[in-house]
JSON list of C-alpha atoms in Angstrom, two decimals:
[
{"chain": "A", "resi": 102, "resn": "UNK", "atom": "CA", "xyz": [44.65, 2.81, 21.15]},
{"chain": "A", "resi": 103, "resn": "UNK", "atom": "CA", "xyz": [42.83, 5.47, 20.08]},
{"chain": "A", "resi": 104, "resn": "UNK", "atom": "CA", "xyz": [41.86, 3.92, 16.01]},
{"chain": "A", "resi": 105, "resn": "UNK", "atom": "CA", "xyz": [40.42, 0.93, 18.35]},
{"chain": "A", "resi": 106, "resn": "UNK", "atom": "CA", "xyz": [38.02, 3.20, 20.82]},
{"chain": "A", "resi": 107, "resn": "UNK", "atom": "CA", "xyz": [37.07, 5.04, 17.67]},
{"chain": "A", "resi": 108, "resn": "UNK", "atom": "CA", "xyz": [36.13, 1.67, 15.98]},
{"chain": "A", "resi": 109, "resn": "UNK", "atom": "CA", "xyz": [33.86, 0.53, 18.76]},
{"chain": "A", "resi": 110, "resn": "UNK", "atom": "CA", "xyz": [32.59, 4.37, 18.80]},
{"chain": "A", "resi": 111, "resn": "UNK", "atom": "CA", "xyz": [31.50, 4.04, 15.63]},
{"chain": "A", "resi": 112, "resn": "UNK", "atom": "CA", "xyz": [29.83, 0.73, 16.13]},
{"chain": "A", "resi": 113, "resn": "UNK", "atom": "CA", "xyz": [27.73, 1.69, 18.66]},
{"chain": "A", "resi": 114, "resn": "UNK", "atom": "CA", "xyz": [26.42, 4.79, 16.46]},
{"chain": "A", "resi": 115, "resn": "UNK", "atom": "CA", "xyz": [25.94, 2.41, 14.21]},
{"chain": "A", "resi": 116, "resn": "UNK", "atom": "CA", "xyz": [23.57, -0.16, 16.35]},
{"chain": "A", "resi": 117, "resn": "UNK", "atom": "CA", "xyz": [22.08, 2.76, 17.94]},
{"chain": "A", "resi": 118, "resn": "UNK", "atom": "CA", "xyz": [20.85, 4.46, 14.46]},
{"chain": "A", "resi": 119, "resn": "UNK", "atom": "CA", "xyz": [19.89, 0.53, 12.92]},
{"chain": "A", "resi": 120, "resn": "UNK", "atom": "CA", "xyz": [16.92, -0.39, 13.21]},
{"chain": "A", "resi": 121, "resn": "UNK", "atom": "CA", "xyz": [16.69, -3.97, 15.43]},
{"chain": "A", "resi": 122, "resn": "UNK", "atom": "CA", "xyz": [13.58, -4.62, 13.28]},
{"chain": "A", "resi": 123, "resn": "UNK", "atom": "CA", "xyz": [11.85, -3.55, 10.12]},
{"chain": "A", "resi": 124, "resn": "UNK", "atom": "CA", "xyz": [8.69, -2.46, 12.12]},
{"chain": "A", "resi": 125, "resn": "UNK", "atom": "CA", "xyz": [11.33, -0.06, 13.55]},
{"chain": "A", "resi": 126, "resn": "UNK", "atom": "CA", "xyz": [12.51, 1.43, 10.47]},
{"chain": "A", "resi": 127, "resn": "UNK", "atom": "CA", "xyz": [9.39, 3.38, 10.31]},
{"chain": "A", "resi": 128, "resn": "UNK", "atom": "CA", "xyz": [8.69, 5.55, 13.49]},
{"chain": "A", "resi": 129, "resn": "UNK", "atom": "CA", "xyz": [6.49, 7.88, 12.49]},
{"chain": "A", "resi": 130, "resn": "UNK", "atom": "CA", "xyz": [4.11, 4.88, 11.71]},
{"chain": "A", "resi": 131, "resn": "UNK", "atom": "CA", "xyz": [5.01, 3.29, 15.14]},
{"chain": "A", "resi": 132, "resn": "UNK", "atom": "CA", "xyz": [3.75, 6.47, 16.92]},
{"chain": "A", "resi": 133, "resn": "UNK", "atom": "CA", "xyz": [0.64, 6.36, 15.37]},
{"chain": "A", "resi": 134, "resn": "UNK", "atom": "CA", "xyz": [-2.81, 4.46, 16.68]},
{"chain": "A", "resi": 135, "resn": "UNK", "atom": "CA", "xyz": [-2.99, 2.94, 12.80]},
{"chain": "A", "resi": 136, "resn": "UNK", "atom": "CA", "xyz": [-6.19, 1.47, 12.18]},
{"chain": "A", "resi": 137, "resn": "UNK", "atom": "CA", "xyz": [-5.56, -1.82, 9.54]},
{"chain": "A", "resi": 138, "resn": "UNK", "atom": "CA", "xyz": [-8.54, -2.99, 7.71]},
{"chain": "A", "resi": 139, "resn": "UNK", "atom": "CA", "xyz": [-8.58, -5.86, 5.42]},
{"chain": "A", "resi": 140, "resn": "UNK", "atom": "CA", "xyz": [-10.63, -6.51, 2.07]},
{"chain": "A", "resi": 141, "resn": "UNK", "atom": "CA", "xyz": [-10.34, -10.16, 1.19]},
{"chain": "A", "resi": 142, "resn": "UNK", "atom": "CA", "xyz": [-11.94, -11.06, -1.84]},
{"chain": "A", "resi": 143, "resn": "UNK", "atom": "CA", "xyz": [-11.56, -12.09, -5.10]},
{"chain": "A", "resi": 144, "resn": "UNK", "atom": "CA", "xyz": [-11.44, -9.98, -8.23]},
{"chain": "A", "resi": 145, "resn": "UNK", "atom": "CA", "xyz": [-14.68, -8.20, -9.36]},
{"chain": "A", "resi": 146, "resn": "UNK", "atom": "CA", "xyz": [-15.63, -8.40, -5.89]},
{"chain": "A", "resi": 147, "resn": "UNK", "atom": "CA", "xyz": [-15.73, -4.72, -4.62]},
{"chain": "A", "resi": 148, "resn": "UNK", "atom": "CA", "xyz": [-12.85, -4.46, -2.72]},
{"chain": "A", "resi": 149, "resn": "UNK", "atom": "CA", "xyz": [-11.14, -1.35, -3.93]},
{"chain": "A", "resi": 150, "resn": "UNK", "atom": "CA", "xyz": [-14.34, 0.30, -4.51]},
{"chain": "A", "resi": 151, "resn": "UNK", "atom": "CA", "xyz": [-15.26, 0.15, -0.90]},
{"chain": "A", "resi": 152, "resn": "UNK", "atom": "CA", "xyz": [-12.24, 0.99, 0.01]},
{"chain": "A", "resi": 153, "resn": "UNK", "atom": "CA", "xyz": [-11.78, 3.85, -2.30]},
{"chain": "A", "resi": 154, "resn": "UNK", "atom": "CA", "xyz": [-15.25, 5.14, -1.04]},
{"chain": "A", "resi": 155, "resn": "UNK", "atom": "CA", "xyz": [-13.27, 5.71, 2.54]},
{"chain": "A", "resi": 156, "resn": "UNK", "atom": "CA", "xyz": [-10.17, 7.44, 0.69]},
{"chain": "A", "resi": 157, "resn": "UNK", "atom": "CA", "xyz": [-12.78, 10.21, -1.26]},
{"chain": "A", "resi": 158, "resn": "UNK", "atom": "CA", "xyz": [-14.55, 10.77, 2.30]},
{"chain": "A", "resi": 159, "resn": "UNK", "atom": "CA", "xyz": [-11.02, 11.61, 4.36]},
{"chain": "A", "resi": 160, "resn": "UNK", "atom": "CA", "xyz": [-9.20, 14.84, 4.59]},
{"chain": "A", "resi": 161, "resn": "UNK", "atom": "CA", "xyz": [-6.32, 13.90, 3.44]},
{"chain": "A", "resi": 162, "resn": "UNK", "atom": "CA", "xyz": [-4.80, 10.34, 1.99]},
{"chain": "A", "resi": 163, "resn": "UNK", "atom": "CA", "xyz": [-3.06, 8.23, -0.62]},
{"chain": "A", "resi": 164, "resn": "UNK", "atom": "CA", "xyz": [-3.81, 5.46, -3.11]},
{"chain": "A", "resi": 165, "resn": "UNK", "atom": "CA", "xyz": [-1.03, 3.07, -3.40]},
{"chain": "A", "resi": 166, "resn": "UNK", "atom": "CA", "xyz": [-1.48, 0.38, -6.16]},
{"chain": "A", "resi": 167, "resn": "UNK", "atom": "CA", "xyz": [0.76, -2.00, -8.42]},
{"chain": "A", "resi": 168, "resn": "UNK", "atom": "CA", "xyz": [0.87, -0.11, -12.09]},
{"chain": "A", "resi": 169, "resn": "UNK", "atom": "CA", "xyz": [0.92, 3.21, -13.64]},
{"chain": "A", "resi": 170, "resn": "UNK", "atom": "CA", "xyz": [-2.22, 2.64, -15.63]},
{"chain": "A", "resi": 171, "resn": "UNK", "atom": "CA", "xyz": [-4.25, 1.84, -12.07]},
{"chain": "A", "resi": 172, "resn": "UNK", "atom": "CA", "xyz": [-2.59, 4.95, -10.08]},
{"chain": "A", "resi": 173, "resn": "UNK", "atom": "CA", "xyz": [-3.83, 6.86, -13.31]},
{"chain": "A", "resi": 174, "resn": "UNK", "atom": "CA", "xyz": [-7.61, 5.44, -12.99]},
{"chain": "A", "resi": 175, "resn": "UNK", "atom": "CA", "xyz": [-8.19, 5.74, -9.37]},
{"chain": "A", "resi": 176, "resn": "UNK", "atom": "CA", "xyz": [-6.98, 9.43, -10.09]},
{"chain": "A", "resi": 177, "resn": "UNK", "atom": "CA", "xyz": [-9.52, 9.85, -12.55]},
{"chain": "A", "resi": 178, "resn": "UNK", "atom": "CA", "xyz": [-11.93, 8.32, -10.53]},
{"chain": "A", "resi": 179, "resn": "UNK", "atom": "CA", "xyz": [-11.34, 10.14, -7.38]},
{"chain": "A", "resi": 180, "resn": "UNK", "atom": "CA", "xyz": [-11.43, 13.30, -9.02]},
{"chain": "A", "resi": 181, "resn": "UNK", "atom": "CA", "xyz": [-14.49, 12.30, -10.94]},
{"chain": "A", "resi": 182, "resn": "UNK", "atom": "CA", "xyz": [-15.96, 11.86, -7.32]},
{"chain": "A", "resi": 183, "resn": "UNK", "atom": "CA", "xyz": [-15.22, 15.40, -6.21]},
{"chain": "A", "resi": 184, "resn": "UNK", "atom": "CA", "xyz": [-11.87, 14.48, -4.16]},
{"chain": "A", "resi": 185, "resn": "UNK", "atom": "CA", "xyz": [-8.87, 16.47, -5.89]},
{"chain": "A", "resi": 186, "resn": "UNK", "atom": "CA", "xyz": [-6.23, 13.59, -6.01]},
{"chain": "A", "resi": 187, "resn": "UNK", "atom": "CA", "xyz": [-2.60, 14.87, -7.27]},
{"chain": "A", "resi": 188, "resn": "UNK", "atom": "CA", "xyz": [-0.90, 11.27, -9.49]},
{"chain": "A", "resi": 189, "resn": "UNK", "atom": "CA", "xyz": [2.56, 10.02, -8.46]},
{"chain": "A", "resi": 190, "resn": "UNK", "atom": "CA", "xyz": [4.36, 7.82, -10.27]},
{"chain": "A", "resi": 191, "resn": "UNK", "atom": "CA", "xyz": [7.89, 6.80, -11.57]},
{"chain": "A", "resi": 192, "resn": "UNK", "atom": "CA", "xyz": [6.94, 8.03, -15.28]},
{"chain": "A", "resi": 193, "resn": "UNK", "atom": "CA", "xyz": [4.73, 10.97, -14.15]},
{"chain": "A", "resi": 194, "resn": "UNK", "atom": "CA", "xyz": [3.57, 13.63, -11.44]},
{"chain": "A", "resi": 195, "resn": "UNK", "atom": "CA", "xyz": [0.37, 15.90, -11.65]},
{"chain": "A", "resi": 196, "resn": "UNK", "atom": "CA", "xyz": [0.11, 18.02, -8.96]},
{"chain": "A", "resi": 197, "resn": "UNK", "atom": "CA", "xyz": [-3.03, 19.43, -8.81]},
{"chain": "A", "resi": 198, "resn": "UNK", "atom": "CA", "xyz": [-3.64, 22.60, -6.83]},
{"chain": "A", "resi": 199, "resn": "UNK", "atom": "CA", "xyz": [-5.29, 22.25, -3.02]},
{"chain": "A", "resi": 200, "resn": "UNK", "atom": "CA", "xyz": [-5.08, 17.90, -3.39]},
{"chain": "A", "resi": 201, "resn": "UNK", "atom": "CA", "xyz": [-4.53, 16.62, -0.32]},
{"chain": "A", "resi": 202, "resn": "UNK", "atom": "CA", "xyz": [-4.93, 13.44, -1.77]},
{"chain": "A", "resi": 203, "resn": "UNK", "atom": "CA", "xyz": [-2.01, 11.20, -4.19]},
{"chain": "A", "resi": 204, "resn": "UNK", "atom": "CA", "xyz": [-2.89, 8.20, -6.35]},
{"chain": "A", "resi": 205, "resn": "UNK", "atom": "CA", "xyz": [0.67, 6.39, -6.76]},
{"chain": "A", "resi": 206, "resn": "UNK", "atom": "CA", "xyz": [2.26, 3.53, -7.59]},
{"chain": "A", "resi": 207, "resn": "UNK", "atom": "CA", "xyz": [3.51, 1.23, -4.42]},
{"chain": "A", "resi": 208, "resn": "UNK", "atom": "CA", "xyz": [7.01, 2.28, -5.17]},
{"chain": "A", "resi": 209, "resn": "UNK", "atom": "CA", "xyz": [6.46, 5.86, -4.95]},
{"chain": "A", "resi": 210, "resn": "UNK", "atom": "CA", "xyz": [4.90, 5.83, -0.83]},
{"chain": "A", "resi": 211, "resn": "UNK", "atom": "CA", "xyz": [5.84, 8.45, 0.85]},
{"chain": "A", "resi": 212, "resn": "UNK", "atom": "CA", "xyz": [6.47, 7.45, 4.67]},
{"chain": "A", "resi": 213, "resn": "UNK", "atom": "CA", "xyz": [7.26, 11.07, 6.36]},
{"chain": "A", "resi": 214, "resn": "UNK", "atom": "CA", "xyz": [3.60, 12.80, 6.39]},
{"chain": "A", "resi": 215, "resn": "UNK", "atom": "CA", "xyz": [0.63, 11.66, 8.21]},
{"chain": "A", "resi": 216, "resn": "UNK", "atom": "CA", "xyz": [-2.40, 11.16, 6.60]},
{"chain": "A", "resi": 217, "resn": "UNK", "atom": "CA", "xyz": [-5.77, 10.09, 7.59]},
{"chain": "A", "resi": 218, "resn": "UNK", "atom": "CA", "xyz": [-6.48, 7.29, 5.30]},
{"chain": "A", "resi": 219, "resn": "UNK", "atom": "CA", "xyz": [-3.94, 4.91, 2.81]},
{"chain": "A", "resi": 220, "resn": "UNK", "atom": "CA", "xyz": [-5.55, 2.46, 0.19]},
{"chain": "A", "resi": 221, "resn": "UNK", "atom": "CA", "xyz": [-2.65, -0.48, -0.70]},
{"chain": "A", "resi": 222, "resn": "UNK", "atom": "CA", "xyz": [-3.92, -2.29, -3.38]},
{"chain": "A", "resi": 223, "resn": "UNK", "atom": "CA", "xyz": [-3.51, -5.80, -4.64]},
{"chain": "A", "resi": 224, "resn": "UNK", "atom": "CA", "xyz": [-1.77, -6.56, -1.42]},
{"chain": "A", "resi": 225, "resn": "UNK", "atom": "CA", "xyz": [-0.98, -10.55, -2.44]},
{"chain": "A", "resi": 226, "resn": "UNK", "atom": "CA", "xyz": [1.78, -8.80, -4.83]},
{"chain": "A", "resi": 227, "resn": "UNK", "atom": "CA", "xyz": [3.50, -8.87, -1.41]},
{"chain": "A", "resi": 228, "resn": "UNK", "atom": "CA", "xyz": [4.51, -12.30, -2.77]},
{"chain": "A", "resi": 229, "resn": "UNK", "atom": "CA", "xyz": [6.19, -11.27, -5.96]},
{"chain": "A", "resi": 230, "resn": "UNK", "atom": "CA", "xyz": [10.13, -11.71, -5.60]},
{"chain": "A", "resi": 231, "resn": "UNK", "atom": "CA", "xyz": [11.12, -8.46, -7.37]},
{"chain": "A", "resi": 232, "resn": "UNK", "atom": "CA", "xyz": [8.51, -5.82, -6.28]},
{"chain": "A", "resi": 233, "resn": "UNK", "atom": "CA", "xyz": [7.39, -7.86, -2.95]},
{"chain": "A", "resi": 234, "resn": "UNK", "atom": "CA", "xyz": [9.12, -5.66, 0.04]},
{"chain": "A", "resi": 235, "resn": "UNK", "atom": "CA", "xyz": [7.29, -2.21, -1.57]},
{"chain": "A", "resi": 236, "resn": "UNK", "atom": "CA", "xyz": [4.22, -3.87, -0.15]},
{"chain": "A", "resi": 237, "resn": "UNK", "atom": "CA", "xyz": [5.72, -4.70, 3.07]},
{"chain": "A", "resi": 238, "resn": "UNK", "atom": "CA", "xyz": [6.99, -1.52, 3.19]},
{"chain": "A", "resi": 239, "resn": "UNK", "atom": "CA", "xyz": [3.67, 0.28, 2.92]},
{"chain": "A", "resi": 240, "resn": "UNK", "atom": "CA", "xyz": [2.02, -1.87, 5.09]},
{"chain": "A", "resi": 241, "resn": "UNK", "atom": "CA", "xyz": [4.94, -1.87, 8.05]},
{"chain": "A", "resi": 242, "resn": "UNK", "atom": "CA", "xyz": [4.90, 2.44, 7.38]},
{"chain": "A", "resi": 243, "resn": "UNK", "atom": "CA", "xyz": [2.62, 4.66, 5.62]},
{"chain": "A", "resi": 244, "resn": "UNK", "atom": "CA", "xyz": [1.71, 6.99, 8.40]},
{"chain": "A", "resi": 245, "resn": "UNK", "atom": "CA", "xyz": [-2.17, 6.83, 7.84]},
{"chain": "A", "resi": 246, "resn": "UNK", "atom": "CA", "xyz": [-5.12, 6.55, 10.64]},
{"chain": "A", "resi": 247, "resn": "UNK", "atom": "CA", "xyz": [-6.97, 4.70, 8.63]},
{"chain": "A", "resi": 248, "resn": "UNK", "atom": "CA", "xyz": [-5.04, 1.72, 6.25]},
{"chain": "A", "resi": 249, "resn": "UNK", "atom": "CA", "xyz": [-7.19, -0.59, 3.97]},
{"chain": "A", "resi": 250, "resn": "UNK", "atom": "CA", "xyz": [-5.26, -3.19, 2.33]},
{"chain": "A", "resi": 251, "resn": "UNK", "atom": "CA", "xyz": [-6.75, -4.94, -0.65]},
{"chain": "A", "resi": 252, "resn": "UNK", "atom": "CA", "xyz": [-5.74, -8.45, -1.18]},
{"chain": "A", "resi": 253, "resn": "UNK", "atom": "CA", "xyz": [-6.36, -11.73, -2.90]},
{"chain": "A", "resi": 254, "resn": "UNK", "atom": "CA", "xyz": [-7.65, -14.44, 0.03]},
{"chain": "A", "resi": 255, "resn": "UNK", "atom": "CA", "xyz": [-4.13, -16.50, -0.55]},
{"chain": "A", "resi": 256, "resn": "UNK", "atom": "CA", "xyz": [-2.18, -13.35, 1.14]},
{"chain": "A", "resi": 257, "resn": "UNK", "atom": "CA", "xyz": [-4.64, -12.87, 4.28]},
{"chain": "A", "resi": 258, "resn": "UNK", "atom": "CA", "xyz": [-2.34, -15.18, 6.65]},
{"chain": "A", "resi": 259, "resn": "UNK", "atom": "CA", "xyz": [1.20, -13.09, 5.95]},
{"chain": "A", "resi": 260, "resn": "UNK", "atom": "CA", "xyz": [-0.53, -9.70, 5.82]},
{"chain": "A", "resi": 261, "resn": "UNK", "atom": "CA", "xyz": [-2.29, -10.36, 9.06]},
{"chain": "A", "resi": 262, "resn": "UNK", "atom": "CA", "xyz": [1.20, -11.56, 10.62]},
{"chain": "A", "resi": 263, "resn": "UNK", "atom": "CA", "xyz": [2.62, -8.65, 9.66]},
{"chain": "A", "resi": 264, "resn": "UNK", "atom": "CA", "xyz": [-0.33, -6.41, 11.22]},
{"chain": "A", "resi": 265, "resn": "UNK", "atom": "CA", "xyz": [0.33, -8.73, 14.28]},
{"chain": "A", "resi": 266, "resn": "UNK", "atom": "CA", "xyz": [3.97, -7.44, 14.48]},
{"chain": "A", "resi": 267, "resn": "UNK", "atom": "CA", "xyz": [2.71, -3.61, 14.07]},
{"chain": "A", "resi": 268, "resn": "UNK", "atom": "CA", "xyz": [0.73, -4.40, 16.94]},
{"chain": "A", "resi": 269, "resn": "UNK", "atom": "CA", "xyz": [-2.05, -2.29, 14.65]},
{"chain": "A", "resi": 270, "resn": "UNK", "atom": "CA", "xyz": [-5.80, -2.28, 15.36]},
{"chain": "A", "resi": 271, "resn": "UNK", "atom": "CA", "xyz": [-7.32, -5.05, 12.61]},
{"chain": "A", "resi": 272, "resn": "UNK", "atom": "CA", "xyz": [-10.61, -5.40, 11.31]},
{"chain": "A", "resi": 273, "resn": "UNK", "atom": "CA", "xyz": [-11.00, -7.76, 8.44]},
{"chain": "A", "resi": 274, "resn": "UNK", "atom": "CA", "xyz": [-14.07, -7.22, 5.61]},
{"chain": "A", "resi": 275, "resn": "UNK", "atom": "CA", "xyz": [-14.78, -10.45, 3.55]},
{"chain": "A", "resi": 276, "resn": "UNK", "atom": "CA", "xyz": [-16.18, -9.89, -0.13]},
{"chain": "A", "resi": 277, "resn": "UNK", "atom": "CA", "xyz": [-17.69, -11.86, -2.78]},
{"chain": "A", "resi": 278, "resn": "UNK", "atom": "CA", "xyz": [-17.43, -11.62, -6.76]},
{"chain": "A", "resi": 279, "resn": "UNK", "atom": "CA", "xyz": [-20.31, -9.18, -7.59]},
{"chain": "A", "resi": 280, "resn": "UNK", "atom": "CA", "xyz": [-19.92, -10.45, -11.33]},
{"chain": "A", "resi": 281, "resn": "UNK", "atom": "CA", "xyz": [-20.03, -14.60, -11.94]},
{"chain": "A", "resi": 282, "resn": "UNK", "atom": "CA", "xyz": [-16.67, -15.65, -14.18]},
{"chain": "A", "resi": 283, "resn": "UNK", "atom": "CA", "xyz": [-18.00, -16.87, -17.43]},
{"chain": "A", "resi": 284, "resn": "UNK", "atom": "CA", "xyz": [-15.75, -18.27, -20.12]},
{"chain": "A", "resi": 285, "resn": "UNK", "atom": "CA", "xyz": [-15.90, -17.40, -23.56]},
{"chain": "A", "resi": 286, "resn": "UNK", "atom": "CA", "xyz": [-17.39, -19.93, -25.78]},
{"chain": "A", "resi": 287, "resn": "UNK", "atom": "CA", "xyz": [-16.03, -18.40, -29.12]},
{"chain": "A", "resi": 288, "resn": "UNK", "atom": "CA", "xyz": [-12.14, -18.68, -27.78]},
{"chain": "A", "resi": 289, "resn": "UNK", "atom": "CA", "xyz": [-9.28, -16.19, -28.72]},
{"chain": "A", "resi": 290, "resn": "UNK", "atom": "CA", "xyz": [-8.51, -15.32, -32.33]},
{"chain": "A", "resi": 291, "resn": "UNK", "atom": "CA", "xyz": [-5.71, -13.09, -33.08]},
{"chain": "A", "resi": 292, "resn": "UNK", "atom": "CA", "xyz": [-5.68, -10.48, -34.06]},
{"chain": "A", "resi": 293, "resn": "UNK", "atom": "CA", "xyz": [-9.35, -9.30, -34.28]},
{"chain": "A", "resi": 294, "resn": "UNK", "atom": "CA", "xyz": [-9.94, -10.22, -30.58]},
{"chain": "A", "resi": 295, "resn": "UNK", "atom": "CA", "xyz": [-6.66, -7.56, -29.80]}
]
């Protein structure tokens, strides 16, 4: 009867407003020509520096990376380099006046304004189990022309699947470590070394 036509009613919103897959769930990134370039690279290698670079230069954009203290550094920085950069995170928010710019943690992406240029950072983090999908979600939606993803070689193979299944443009910069690692002869003594 009627409860039963209702039902199936309702489950046919329901499959028409669900997305069939994640790519899906953003559409505003889906509309957009996206531009995906990689920096692979180890640490100390450049990779967020060149990368940053790109971010100052645009009109508008947003640094995305893994910790307070980093959002609050590559805020400093950019606005050290002239580009006023409003900070985003779960602890705090600076807005600064005329910033068309954000430095924020992963977890605070904002998927509903286009932007010319997005800077993910530490992309392998994709891999963690508790704070993984933020990265996947960045990469599968921040509406950005321009999107340079930062990552530890071992991620390369599921970040560039994931472009794949964007059906993005991808470009793919290699770096190498601009410092050499060195250990420290002298070893770790607590707690003057703290």
């Amino acid at each position: 009867g009627v409860q039963y036509r209702q039902a199936i009613e309702l489950r046919l919103r329901v499959r028409e407003n669900v997305p069939q897959t994640p790519m899906e769930a953003y559409p505003l990134a889906r509309t957009m020509r996206r531009h995906i370039t990689l920096h692979v690279g180890p640490t100390n290698s450049g990779k967020t520096h060149d990368a940053l670079q790109t971010l100052a230069e645009a009109e508008s954009g947003v640094y995305l990376g893994p910790l307070r203290l980093l959002a609050y550094e590559q805020f400093m920085r950019l606005n050290h380099m002239g580009c006023v950069c409003s900070l985003l995170t779960g602890e705090e928010s600076m807005e600064l006046a005329g910033a068309r710019h954000v430095s924020s943690t992963v977890e605070m992406a904002s998927f509903y304004e286009p932007i010319d240029v997005a800077v993910i950072d530490e992309a392998q983090m994709i891999a963690d189990k508790s704070r993984g999908h933020h990265w996947t979600e960045a990469l599968l939606g921040i509406p950005a022309r321009e999107v340079h993803v930062c990552l530890a070689p071992h991620a390369e193979r599921v970040v560039r699947e994931l472009v794949t299944l964007c059906k993005d443009g991808l470009e793919v910069v290699r770096h190498e470590r601009l410092v050499p690692l060195r250990p420290d002869k002298g070893g770790f003594r607590m707690p003057e070394d703290v």
